[in-house]
PDB file of C-alpha atoms in Angstrom:
ATOM      1  CA  MET A 956      -8.185   1.574   9.834  1.00 37.00           C
ATOM      2  CA  THR A 957     -10.286   4.421   8.448  1.00 44.00           C
ATOM      3  CA  ASP A 958      -9.905   8.163   8.252  1.00 54.00           C
ATOM      4  CA  ALA A 959     -12.959  10.380   8.378  1.00 48.00           C
ATOM      5  CA  THR A 960     -11.058  13.605   7.686  1.00 60.00           C
ATOM      6  CA  PRO A 961     -10.900  14.824   4.088  1.00 71.00           C
ATOM      7  CA  TRP A 962      -7.580  14.669   2.287  1.00 73.00           C
ATOM      8  CA  THR A 963      -7.876  18.372   1.523  1.00 74.00           C
ATOM      9  CA  ARG A 964      -8.631  21.084   4.041  1.00 60.00           C
ATOM     10  CA  ASP A 965     -12.108  21.676   2.611  1.00 62.00           C
ATOM     11  CA  ILE A 966     -13.366  20.620  -0.811  1.00 71.00           C
ATOM     12  CA  PRO A 967     -10.904  19.357  -3.452  1.00 76.00           C
ATOM     13  CA  PRO A 968      -9.180  22.253  -5.222  1.00 83.00           C
ATOM     14  CA  ILE A 969     -10.136  22.747  -8.838  1.00 86.00           C
ATOM     15  CA  GLN A 970      -6.431  22.511  -9.698  1.00 95.00           C
ATOM     16  CA  GLY A 971      -3.084  21.860  -8.048  1.00 97.00           C
ATOM     17  CA  LEU A 972       0.371  23.362  -8.514  1.00 98.00           C
ATOM     18  CA  GLY A 973       3.329  21.120  -9.304  1.00 98.00           C
ATOM     19  CA  LEU A 974       6.575  22.641  -8.030  1.00 97.00           C
ATOM     20  CA  MET A 975       9.143  20.328  -9.630  1.00 96.00           C
ATOM     21  CA  ARG A 976      10.776  23.184 -11.558  1.00 94.00           C
ATOM     22  CA  LEU A 977      10.866  25.729  -8.729  1.00 95.00           C
ATOM     23  CA  LYS A 978      14.390  27.176  -8.541  1.00 93.00           C
ATOM     24  CA  ASP A 979      16.295  29.379  -6.112  1.00 94.00           C
ATOM     25  CA  ASP A 980      17.298  31.822  -8.847  1.00 93.00           C
ATOM     26  CA  GLY A 981      13.704  33.060  -9.148  1.00 94.00           C
ATOM     27  CA  TRP A 982      13.771  35.270  -6.047  1.00 96.00           C
ATOM     28  CA  GLY A 983      13.055  38.885  -7.000  1.00 96.00           C
ATOM     29  CA  ASP A 984      12.044  37.997 -10.562  1.00 96.00           C
ATOM     30  CA  SER A 985       8.686  39.555 -11.422  1.00 96.00           C
ATOM     31  CA  ASP A 986       7.464  36.341 -13.058  1.00 97.00           C
ATOM     32  CA  ARG A 987       9.318  33.661 -11.071  1.00 97.00           C
ATOM     33  CA  ASP A 988       9.604  34.744  -7.458  1.00 97.00           C
ATOM     34  CA  PRO A 989       8.775  31.548  -5.497  1.00 97.00           C
ATOM     35  CA  ALA A 990       6.955  33.323  -2.656  1.00 97.00           C
ATOM     36  CA  VAL A 991       4.850  35.397  -5.065  1.00 97.00           C
ATOM     37  CA  LEU A 992       4.064  32.246  -7.050  1.00 97.00           C
ATOM     38  CA  VAL A 993       2.737  30.498  -3.939  1.00 97.00           C
ATOM     39  CA  ARG A 994       0.812  33.552  -2.770  1.00 96.00           C
ATOM     40  CA  THR A 995      -0.766  33.994  -6.216  1.00 97.00           C
ATOM     41  CA  ALA A 996      -1.790  30.326  -6.254  1.00 96.00           C
ATOM     42  CA  VAL A 997      -3.304  30.454  -2.772  1.00 95.00           C
ATOM     43  CA  ASP A 998      -5.181  33.681  -3.496  1.00 94.00           C
ATOM     44  CA  ALA A 999      -6.692  32.032  -6.587  1.00 94.00           C
ATOM     45  CA  GLY A1000      -7.753  28.911  -4.706  1.00 92.00           C
ATOM     46  CA  VAL A1001      -4.973  26.677  -6.066  1.00 94.00           C
ATOM     47  CA  THR A1002      -4.102  25.294  -2.667  1.00 92.00           C
ATOM     48  CA  LEU A1003      -2.731  21.828  -3.440  1.00 96.00           C
ATOM     49  CA  LEU A1004       1.062  22.188  -3.620  1.00 97.00           C
ATOM     50  CA  ASP A1005       3.150  19.241  -4.793  1.00 98.00           C
ATOM     51  CA  THR A1006       6.868  18.583  -4.520  1.00 98.00           C
ATOM     52  CA  ALA A1007       9.150  15.582  -3.883  1.00 98.00           C
ATOM     53  CA  GLU A1008      12.417  14.630  -2.257  1.00 97.00           C
ATOM     54  CA  MET A1009      13.659  13.720  -5.731  1.00 94.00           C
ATOM     55  CA  TYR A1010      13.214  17.291  -6.986  1.00 95.00           C
ATOM     56  CA  GLY A1011      15.836  18.606  -4.596  1.00 94.00           C
ATOM     57  CA  ASN A1012      13.862  21.762  -3.779  1.00 96.00           C
ATOM     58  CA  GLU A1013      11.874  20.969  -0.625  1.00 98.00           C
ATOM     59  CA  ALA A1014      13.787  23.591   1.389  1.00 98.00           C
ATOM     60  CA  LEU A1015      12.993  26.175  -1.279  1.00 97.00           C
ATOM     61  CA  VAL A1016       9.308  25.183  -1.244  1.00 98.00           C
ATOM     62  CA  GLY A1017       9.303  25.597   2.517  1.00 97.00           C
ATOM     63  CA  ARG A1018      10.710  29.108   2.268  1.00 97.00           C
ATOM     64  CA  ALA A1019       8.280  30.033  -0.498  1.00 97.00           C
ATOM     65  CA  LEU A1020       5.369  28.685   1.546  1.00 97.00           C
ATOM     66  CA  GLY A1021       6.089  31.024   4.430  1.00 93.00           C
ATOM     67  CA  SER A1022       2.983  31.918   6.417  1.00 94.00           C
ATOM     68  CA  HIS A1023       0.623  30.110   4.026  1.00 95.00           C
ATOM     69  CA  ARG A1024       1.177  26.650   5.536  1.00 95.00           C
ATOM     70  CA  ASP A1025      -2.274  26.429   7.091  1.00 94.00           C
ATOM     71  CA  GLN A1026      -3.942  27.467   3.835  1.00 94.00           C
ATOM     72  CA  VAL A1027      -2.591  24.687   1.637  1.00 95.00           C
ATOM     73  CA  THR A1028      -2.655  20.934   1.186  1.00 96.00           C
ATOM     74  CA  LEU A1029       1.079  20.230   1.213  1.00 97.00           C
ATOM     75  CA  CYS A1030       2.262  17.086  -0.562  1.00 98.00           C
ATOM     76  CA  SER A1031       5.640  15.470  -1.092  1.00 98.00           C
ATOM     77  CA  LYS A1032       6.970  12.138  -2.291  1.00 98.00           C
ATOM     78  CA  PHE A1033       9.735   9.692  -1.389  1.00 98.00           C
ATOM     79  CA  GLY A1034      11.344   6.633  -2.857  1.00 96.00           C
ATOM     80  CA  VAL A1035      13.071   7.740  -6.076  1.00 95.00           C
ATOM     81  CA  TYR A1036      16.780   8.517  -5.874  1.00 92.00           C
ATOM     82  CA  TRP A1037      19.251   9.718  -8.475  1.00 83.00           C
ATOM     83  CA  GLY A1038      22.497   7.859  -9.020  1.00 77.00           C
ATOM     84  CA  GLU A1039      25.732   8.940  -7.373  1.00 70.00           C
ATOM     85  CA  SER A1040      26.757  11.306 -10.159  1.00 60.00           C
ATOM     86  CA  GLY A1041      23.343  12.926 -10.504  1.00 60.00           C
ATOM     87  CA  ARG A1042      20.597  12.578 -13.051  1.00 59.00           C
ATOM     88  CA  PHE A1043      22.775  11.195 -15.805  1.00 54.00           C
ATOM     89  CA  ASP A1044      23.442   7.697 -14.500  1.00 64.00           C
ATOM     90  CA  GLY A1045      19.853   6.712 -13.887  1.00 77.00           C
ATOM     91  CA  TRP A1046      17.726   6.433 -10.777  1.00 86.00           C
ATOM     92  CA  SER A1047      16.560   3.764  -8.398  1.00 92.00           C
ATOM     93  CA  VAL A1048      13.592   3.123  -6.129  1.00 95.00           C
ATOM     94  CA  ARG A1049      13.891   2.502  -2.411  1.00 96.00           C
ATOM     95  CA  ALA A1050      10.606   1.787  -0.645  1.00 98.00           C
ATOM     96  CA  ASP A1051      11.652  -0.359   2.316  1.00 98.00           C
ATOM     97  CA  PRO A1052      10.343   0.540   5.796  1.00 98.00           C
ATOM     98  CA  HIS A1053      13.695   2.011   6.894  1.00 98.00           C
ATOM     99  CA  THR A1054      13.669   4.411   3.935  1.00 98.00           C
ATOM    100  CA  VAL A1055      10.060   5.366   4.671  1.00 98.00           C
ATOM    101  CA  HIS A1056      10.948   6.416   8.222  1.00 98.00           C
ATOM    102  CA  THR A1057      14.180   8.225   7.403  1.00 98.00           C
ATOM    103  CA  ALA A1058      12.869   9.990   4.292  1.00 98.00           C
ATOM    104  CA  ILE A1059       9.949  11.648   6.067  1.00 98.00           C
ATOM    105  CA  ASP A1060      12.177  13.191   8.725  1.00 98.00           C
ATOM    106  CA  GLY A1061      14.400  14.749   6.078  1.00 98.00           C
ATOM    107  CA  THR A1062      11.411  16.053   4.135  1.00 98.00           C
ATOM    108  CA  LEU A1063       9.784  17.648   7.182  1.00 98.00           C
ATOM    109  CA  GLU A1064      13.056  19.290   8.203  1.00 98.00           C
ATOM    110  CA  ARG A1065      13.690  20.704   4.736  1.00 98.00           C
ATOM    111  CA  LEU A1066      10.128  21.981   4.355  1.00 98.00           C
ATOM    112  CA  GLY A1067      10.185  23.415   7.865  1.00 97.00           C
ATOM    113  CA  VAL A1068       6.859  21.840   8.847  1.00 97.00           C
ATOM    114  CA  ASP A1069       5.772  19.292  11.437  1.00 97.00           C
ATOM    115  CA  HIS A1070       3.569  17.203   9.135  1.00 97.00           C
ATOM    116  CA  LEU A1071       2.519  16.654   5.523  1.00 98.00           C
ATOM    117  CA  ASP A1072      -1.055  16.534   4.328  1.00 96.00           C
ATOM    118  CA  VAL A1073      -0.264  13.856   1.734  1.00 97.00           C
ATOM    119  CA  TYR A1074       2.862  11.681   1.500  1.00 98.00           C
ATOM    120  CA  TYR A1075       3.328   9.663  -1.680  1.00 98.00           C
ATOM    121  CA  LEU A1076       5.331   6.634  -2.614  1.00 98.00           C
ATOM    122  CA  HIS A1077       6.852   8.219  -5.717  1.00 98.00           C
ATOM    123  CA  HIS A1078       7.214   5.052  -7.787  1.00 97.00           C
ATOM    124  CA  ARG A1079       6.367   1.396  -7.370  1.00 97.00           C
ATOM    125  CA  SER A1080       9.218  -0.846  -6.242  1.00 97.00           C
ATOM    126  CA  GLU A1081      10.136  -4.144  -7.855  1.00 95.00           C
ATOM    127  CA  GLU A1082      11.941  -5.213  -4.679  1.00 96.00           C
ATOM    128  CA  THR A1083       9.808  -4.190  -1.695  1.00 98.00           C
ATOM    129  CA  PRO A1084       6.211  -5.476  -1.596  1.00 98.00           C
ATOM    130  CA  ILE A1085       3.864  -2.518  -1.553  1.00 98.00           C
ATOM    131  CA  GLU A1086       2.199  -3.940   1.565  1.00 98.00           C
ATOM    132  CA  GLU A1087       5.426  -3.397   3.531  1.00 98.00           C
ATOM    133  CA  THR A1088       5.810   0.152   2.245  1.00 98.00           C
ATOM    134  CA  VAL A1089       2.231   1.119   3.064  1.00 98.00           C
ATOM    135  CA  ALA A1090       2.393  -0.458   6.522  1.00 98.00           C
ATOM    136  CA  ALA A1091       5.414   1.751   7.268  1.00 98.00           C
ATOM    137  CA  MET A1092       3.652   4.817   5.854  1.00 98.00           C
ATOM    138  CA  ALA A1093       0.699   4.059   8.140  1.00 98.00           C
ATOM    139  CA  GLU A1094       3.103   4.224  11.089  1.00 98.00           C
ATOM    140  CA  LEU A1095       4.034   7.753  10.000  1.00 98.00           C
ATOM    141  CA  LYS A1096       0.386   8.672  10.130  1.00 98.00           C
ATOM    142  CA  GLN A1097      -0.003   7.180  13.598  1.00 98.00           C
ATOM    143  CA  ALA A1098       2.977   9.285  14.666  1.00 98.00           C
ATOM    144  CA  GLY A1099       1.312  12.459  13.354  1.00 98.00           C
ATOM    145  CA  LYS A1100       3.901  13.065  10.634  1.00 98.00           C
ATOM    146  CA  ILE A1101       1.470  12.693   7.731  1.00 98.00           C
ATOM    147  CA  ARG A1102      -2.305  12.989   7.382  1.00 97.00           C
ATOM    148  CA  HIS A1103      -2.935  10.877   4.306  1.00 97.00           C
ATOM    149  CA  LEU A1104      -1.217   8.230   2.189  1.00 98.00           C
ATOM    150  CA  GLY A1105      -0.721   8.531  -1.556  1.00 98.00           C
ATOM    151  CA  LEU A1106       0.726   6.451  -4.376  1.00 98.00           C
ATOM    152  CA  SER A1107       2.295   7.539  -7.655  1.00 98.00           C
ATOM    153  CA  ASN A1108       3.381   5.644 -10.765  1.00 96.00           C
ATOM    154  CA  VAL A1109       1.762   2.390  -9.720  1.00 97.00           C
ATOM    155  CA  THR A1110      -0.596  -0.237 -11.173  1.00 97.00           C
ATOM    156  CA  VAL A1111      -4.241  -0.935 -10.417  1.00 98.00           C
ATOM    157  CA  ASP A1112      -3.157  -4.125  -8.648  1.00 98.00           C
ATOM    158  CA  ASP A1113      -0.734  -2.089  -6.509  1.00 98.00           C
ATOM    159  CA  ILE A1114      -3.582   0.215  -5.513  1.00 98.00           C
ATOM    160  CA  ARG A1115      -5.833  -2.633  -4.407  1.00 98.00           C
ATOM    161  CA  ARG A1116      -3.064  -4.347  -2.450  1.00 98.00           C
ATOM    162  CA  ALA A1117      -2.047  -1.091  -0.765  1.00 98.00           C
ATOM    163  CA  HIS A1118      -5.602  -0.068   0.045  1.00 98.00           C
ATOM    164  CA  ALA A1119      -6.173  -3.414   1.772  1.00 98.00           C
ATOM    165  CA  ILE A1120      -3.415  -2.495   4.248  1.00 98.00           C
ATOM    166  CA  HIS A1121      -4.429   1.123   4.848  1.00 98.00           C
ATOM    167  CA  PRO A1122      -6.831   3.482   3.017  1.00 97.00           C
ATOM    168  CA  ILE A1123      -5.124   5.313   0.181  1.00 97.00           C
ATOM    169  CA  ALA A1124      -6.425   8.859  -0.241  1.00 96.00           C
ATOM    170  CA  VAL A1125      -4.917   9.851  -3.579  1.00 97.00           C
ATOM    171  CA  VAL A1126      -3.135   8.341  -6.551  1.00 98.00           C
ATOM    172  CA  GLN A1127      -0.994  10.489  -8.826  1.00 97.00           C
ATOM    173  CA  GLN A1128      -0.654   9.405 -12.450  1.00 97.00           C
ATOM    174  CA  GLN A1129       0.059  11.172 -15.707  1.00 96.00           C
ATOM    175  CA  TRP A1130      -3.098  12.091 -17.659  1.00 97.00           C
ATOM    176  CA  SER A1131      -3.211  14.207 -20.774  1.00 96.00           C
ATOM    177  CA  LEU A1132      -4.311  14.036 -24.381  1.00 95.00           C
ATOM    178  CA  ALA A1133      -0.901  12.500 -25.087  1.00 93.00           C
ATOM    179  CA  HIS A1134      -1.044   9.942 -22.258  1.00 94.00           C
ATOM    180  CA  ARG A1135      -4.479   8.557 -21.440  1.00 95.00           C
ATOM    181  CA  GLU A1136      -3.499   5.371 -19.640  1.00 94.00           C
ATOM    182  CA  ALA A1137      -4.769   6.790 -16.332  1.00 96.00           C
ATOM    183  CA  GLU A1138      -8.337   6.464 -17.605  1.00 96.00           C
ATOM    184  CA  SER A1139      -8.147   2.726 -16.973  1.00 96.00           C
ATOM    185  CA  PHE A1140      -7.600   3.518 -13.264  1.00 97.00           C
ATOM    186  CA  LEU A1141     -10.790   5.524 -12.830  1.00 97.00           C
ATOM    187  CA  PRO A1142     -13.269   2.683 -12.124  1.00 97.00           C
ATOM    188  CA  THR A1143     -11.047   1.305  -9.344  1.00 97.00           C
ATOM    189  CA  LEU A1144     -10.424   4.754  -7.874  1.00 97.00           C
ATOM    190  CA  ALA A1145     -14.145   5.506  -7.870  1.00 96.00           C
ATOM    191  CA  GLU A1146     -14.885   2.159  -6.221  1.00 97.00           C
ATOM    192  CA  LEU A1147     -12.334   2.748  -3.462  1.00 96.00           C
ATOM    193  CA  ASP A1148     -13.109   6.486  -3.068  1.00 94.00           C
ATOM    194  CA  ILE A1149      -9.576   7.495  -4.060  1.00 96.00           C
ATOM    195  CA  ALA A1150      -8.875  10.793  -5.835  1.00 95.00           C
ATOM    196  CA  LEU A1151      -6.753  10.990  -8.973  1.00 97.00           C
ATOM    197  CA  ILE A1152      -4.136  13.723  -9.136  1.00 97.00           C
ATOM    198  CA  ALA A1153      -3.500  14.097 -12.870  1.00 97.00           C
ATOM    199  CA  HIS A1154       0.091  15.206 -13.295  1.00 97.00           C
ATOM    200  CA  SER A1155       1.651  16.474 -16.542  1.00 95.00           C
ATOM    201  CA  PRO A1156      -1.702  17.443 -18.133  1.00 96.00           C
ATOM    202  CA  LEU A1157       0.223  19.264 -20.885  1.00 93.00           C
ATOM    203  CA  GLY A1158       2.078  16.090 -21.876  1.00 90.00           C
ATOM    204  CA  HIS A1159       5.469  17.355 -20.649  1.00 86.00           C
ATOM    205  CA  GLY A1160       5.194  20.207 -23.142  1.00 82.00           C
ATOM    206  CA  SER A1161       4.358  18.053 -26.166  1.00 84.00           C
ATOM    207  CA  LEU A1162       0.901  19.633 -26.400  1.00 88.00           C
ATOM    208  CA  THR A1163       1.943  23.266 -26.247  1.00 81.00           C
ATOM    209  CA  GLY A1164       2.616  23.633 -29.966  1.00 66.00           C
ATOM    210  CA  SER A1165       6.182  22.390 -30.402  1.00 68.00           C
ATOM    211  CA  ASP A1166       5.256  19.001 -31.939  1.00 72.00           C
ATOM    212  CA  ASP A1167       3.971  18.742 -35.514  1.00 79.00           C
ATOM    213  CA  THR A1168       1.138  16.244 -35.057  1.00 85.00           C
ATOM    214  CA  PRO A1169      -2.565  16.121 -35.988  1.00 87.00           C
ATOM    215  CA  LEU A1170      -3.413  16.456 -32.301  1.00 91.00           C
ATOM    216  CA  VAL A1171      -1.361  19.628 -31.910  1.00 90.00           C
ATOM    217  CA  HIS A1172      -2.953  20.995 -35.087  1.00 89.00           C
ATOM    218  CA  SER A1173      -6.400  20.383 -33.578  1.00 92.00           C
ATOM    219  CA  LEU A1174      -5.325  22.073 -30.368  1.00 94.00           C
ATOM    220  CA  ALA A1175      -3.939  25.047 -32.293  1.00 93.00           C
ATOM    221  CA  ARG A1176      -7.132  25.416 -34.332  1.00 94.00           C
ATOM    222  CA  ILE A1177      -9.367  25.357 -31.260  1.00 96.00           C
ATOM    223  CA  ALA A1178      -6.992  27.646 -29.354  1.00 96.00           C
ATOM    224  CA  SER A1179      -7.037  30.186 -32.177  1.00 96.00           C
ATOM    225  CA  ASN A1180     -10.835  30.170 -32.289  1.00 96.00           C
ATOM    226  CA  ARG A1181     -10.999  30.607 -28.525  1.00 96.00           C
ATOM    227  CA  GLY A1182      -8.253  33.186 -28.178  1.00 96.00           C
ATOM    228  CA  MET A1183      -6.377  30.830 -25.847  1.00 96.00           C
ATOM    229  CA  THR A1184      -3.089  28.916 -25.997  1.00 95.00           C
ATOM    230  CA  THR A1185      -2.773  25.267 -26.998  1.00 95.00           C
ATOM    231  CA  GLY A1186      -1.664  24.479 -23.456  1.00 95.00           C
ATOM    232  CA  GLN A1187      -4.808  26.037 -22.036  1.00 96.00           C
ATOM    233  CA  ILE A1188      -6.990  23.956 -24.355  1.00 97.00           C
ATOM    234  CA  ALA A1189      -5.097  20.776 -23.435  1.00 96.00           C
ATOM    235  CA  LEU A1190      -5.549  21.537 -19.748  1.00 97.00           C
ATOM    236  CA  ALA A1191      -9.224  22.365 -20.213  1.00 97.00           C
ATOM    237  CA  TRP A1192      -9.681  18.935 -21.832  1.00 97.00           C
ATOM    238  CA  VAL A1193      -8.323  17.212 -18.698  1.00 97.00           C
ATOM    239  CA  HIS A1194     -10.690  19.278 -16.556  1.00 97.00           C
ATOM    240  CA  HIS A1195     -13.586  18.277 -18.802  1.00 96.00           C
ATOM    241  CA  ARG A1196     -12.746  14.584 -18.676  1.00 96.00           C
ATOM    242  CA  GLY A1197     -12.152  14.808 -14.935  1.00 95.00           C
ATOM    243  CA  ASN A1198     -15.530  16.416 -14.358  1.00 94.00           C
ATOM    244  CA  ASP A1199     -17.157  13.541 -16.237  1.00 94.00           C
ATOM    245  CA  ALA A1200     -15.316  10.866 -14.236  1.00 95.00           C
ATOM    246  CA  ALA A1201     -16.886   8.990 -11.327  1.00 93.00           C
ATOM    247  CA  ALA A1202     -13.711   9.514  -9.293  1.00 93.00           C
ATOM    248  CA  THR A1203     -12.516  12.887  -7.989  1.00 94.00           C
ATOM    249  CA  VAL A1204      -9.892  14.273 -10.390  1.00 96.00           C
ATOM    250  CA  VAL A1205      -7.561  17.203  -9.708  1.00 96.00           C
ATOM    251  CA  PRO A1206      -5.302  18.263 -12.606  1.00 97.00           C
ATOM    252  CA  LEU A1207      -1.759  19.139 -11.506  1.00 98.00           C
ATOM    253  CA  PRO A1208       0.013  21.363 -14.028  1.00 97.00           C
ATOM    254  CA  GLY A1209       3.515  22.289 -12.997  1.00 96.00           C
ATOM    255  CA  THR A1210       5.083  25.694 -13.420  1.00 96.00           C
ATOM    256  CA  SER A1211       7.503  28.116 -11.821  1.00 97.00           C
ATOM    257  CA  SER A1212       6.067  31.047 -13.807  1.00 97.00           C
ATOM    258  CA  ILE A1213       3.400  33.314 -12.342  1.00 98.00           C
ATOM    259  CA  SER A1214       2.073  34.185 -15.809  1.00 97.00           C
ATOM    260  CA  HIS A1215       1.778  30.497 -16.693  1.00 96.00           C
ATOM    261  CA  LEU A1216       0.055  29.848 -13.365  1.00 97.00           C
ATOM    262  CA  ARG A1217      -2.537  32.501 -14.180  1.00 97.00           C
ATOM    263  CA  ALA A1218      -3.037  31.012 -17.648  1.00 97.00           C
ATOM    264  CA  ASN A1219      -3.580  27.591 -16.081  1.00 97.00           C
ATOM    265  CA  ILE A1220      -6.123  29.052 -13.666  1.00 96.00           C
ATOM    266  CA  ASP A1221      -7.983  30.612 -16.605  1.00 96.00           C
ATOM    267  CA  ALA A1222      -7.980  27.236 -18.385  1.00 96.00           C
ATOM    268  CA  ALA A1223      -9.729  25.633 -15.416  1.00 95.00           C
ATOM    269  CA  GLN A1224     -12.722  27.900 -16.094  1.00 94.00           C
ATOM    270  CA  LEU A1225     -12.902  27.156 -19.827  1.00 95.00           C
ATOM    271  CA  VAL A1226     -15.821  24.976 -20.940  1.00 95.00           C
ATOM    272  CA  LEU A1227     -15.152  23.093 -24.183  1.00 96.00           C
ATOM    273  CA  ASP A1228     -18.128  22.212 -26.369  1.00 96.00           C
ATOM    274  CA  SER A1229     -18.942  18.715 -27.601  1.00 96.00           C
ATOM    275  CA  SER A1230     -17.494  19.339 -31.062  1.00 95.00           C
ATOM    276  CA  GLU A1231     -14.165  20.460 -29.597  1.00 96.00           C
ATOM    277  CA  ILE A1232     -14.050  17.443 -27.297  1.00 95.00           C
ATOM    278  CA  GLU A1233     -14.724  15.115 -30.239  1.00 94.00           C
ATOM    279  CA  GLN A1234     -11.914  16.689 -32.255  1.00 93.00           C
ATOM    280  CA  LEU A1235      -9.446  16.326 -29.393  1.00 95.00           C
ATOM    281  CA  ASP A1236     -10.505  12.775 -28.580  1.00 92.00           C
ATOM    282  CA  ALA A1237     -10.103  11.799 -32.214  1.00 89.00           C
ATOM    283  CA  GLY A1238      -6.705  13.458 -32.386  1.00 85.00           C
ATOM    284  CA  SER A1239      -5.481  11.575 -29.340  1.00 87.00           C
ATOM    285  CA  GLN A1240      -6.158   8.302 -31.192  1.00 60.00           C
ATOM    286  CA  ILE A1241      -7.236   6.577 -27.989  1.00 53.00           C
ATOM    287  CA  VAL A1242     -10.827   5.598 -27.382  1.00 41.00           C
ATOM    288  CA  PRO A1243     -11.856   6.646 -23.838  1.00 41.00           C
TER     289      PRO A1243
END
């Protein structure tokens, strides 16, 4: 089964917007109003919006999206569930066909839409073979509930096995100066024409200046010379490496702040020179 339509509405966006931290208490706040955040992103061309059932804010994302639905590539994820008492007693993965079919209906209802552009398996399952999960996700596509299939937090072997059942459009993995494991995925993704959505490009905040490491010192030095923040330099590095990759790469920084969103957009336009790239690569202590 093939799909000739692109996974985005036009060309891949230069950057996505992760909405994990979007909260209801932001309404009316000049820097955190959810609807203004989405409108600012869309106006700037950041049209890939990412959430998940696990985040507990799909209804809020739907309200923030408002009339912009047809202007964005809307993505959500299923399969990861908190324990009964919340986040403090761990989480589990459910990726069986029944969960696939029930989860999508809840997601669509909460978002207030009739389909998703990309639906991800949020995390690989140790219990359900990925072939069974993907076969059920393909049924959602046949029913018109999703346009494209995605995987997150998986292995290269998972990707190949899944893709043999139904074409996978995108894979979401963490990629930053602090976590470069996703680079080993790139040859397979390029071979199979799968895009990489690089989440947490700021290393979950570890690259924004709070950690006292040689890498952060390098970031701070370059940022000072450029008149930028360390986070912007870290994000610009992911854009640089993504542009050099054979596979399509879309960085996905997450924020609920309009000012941070604008800073991230500025970082996407920053071109690092070879000396700066060498310093950052050396500081990451991982050979590409």
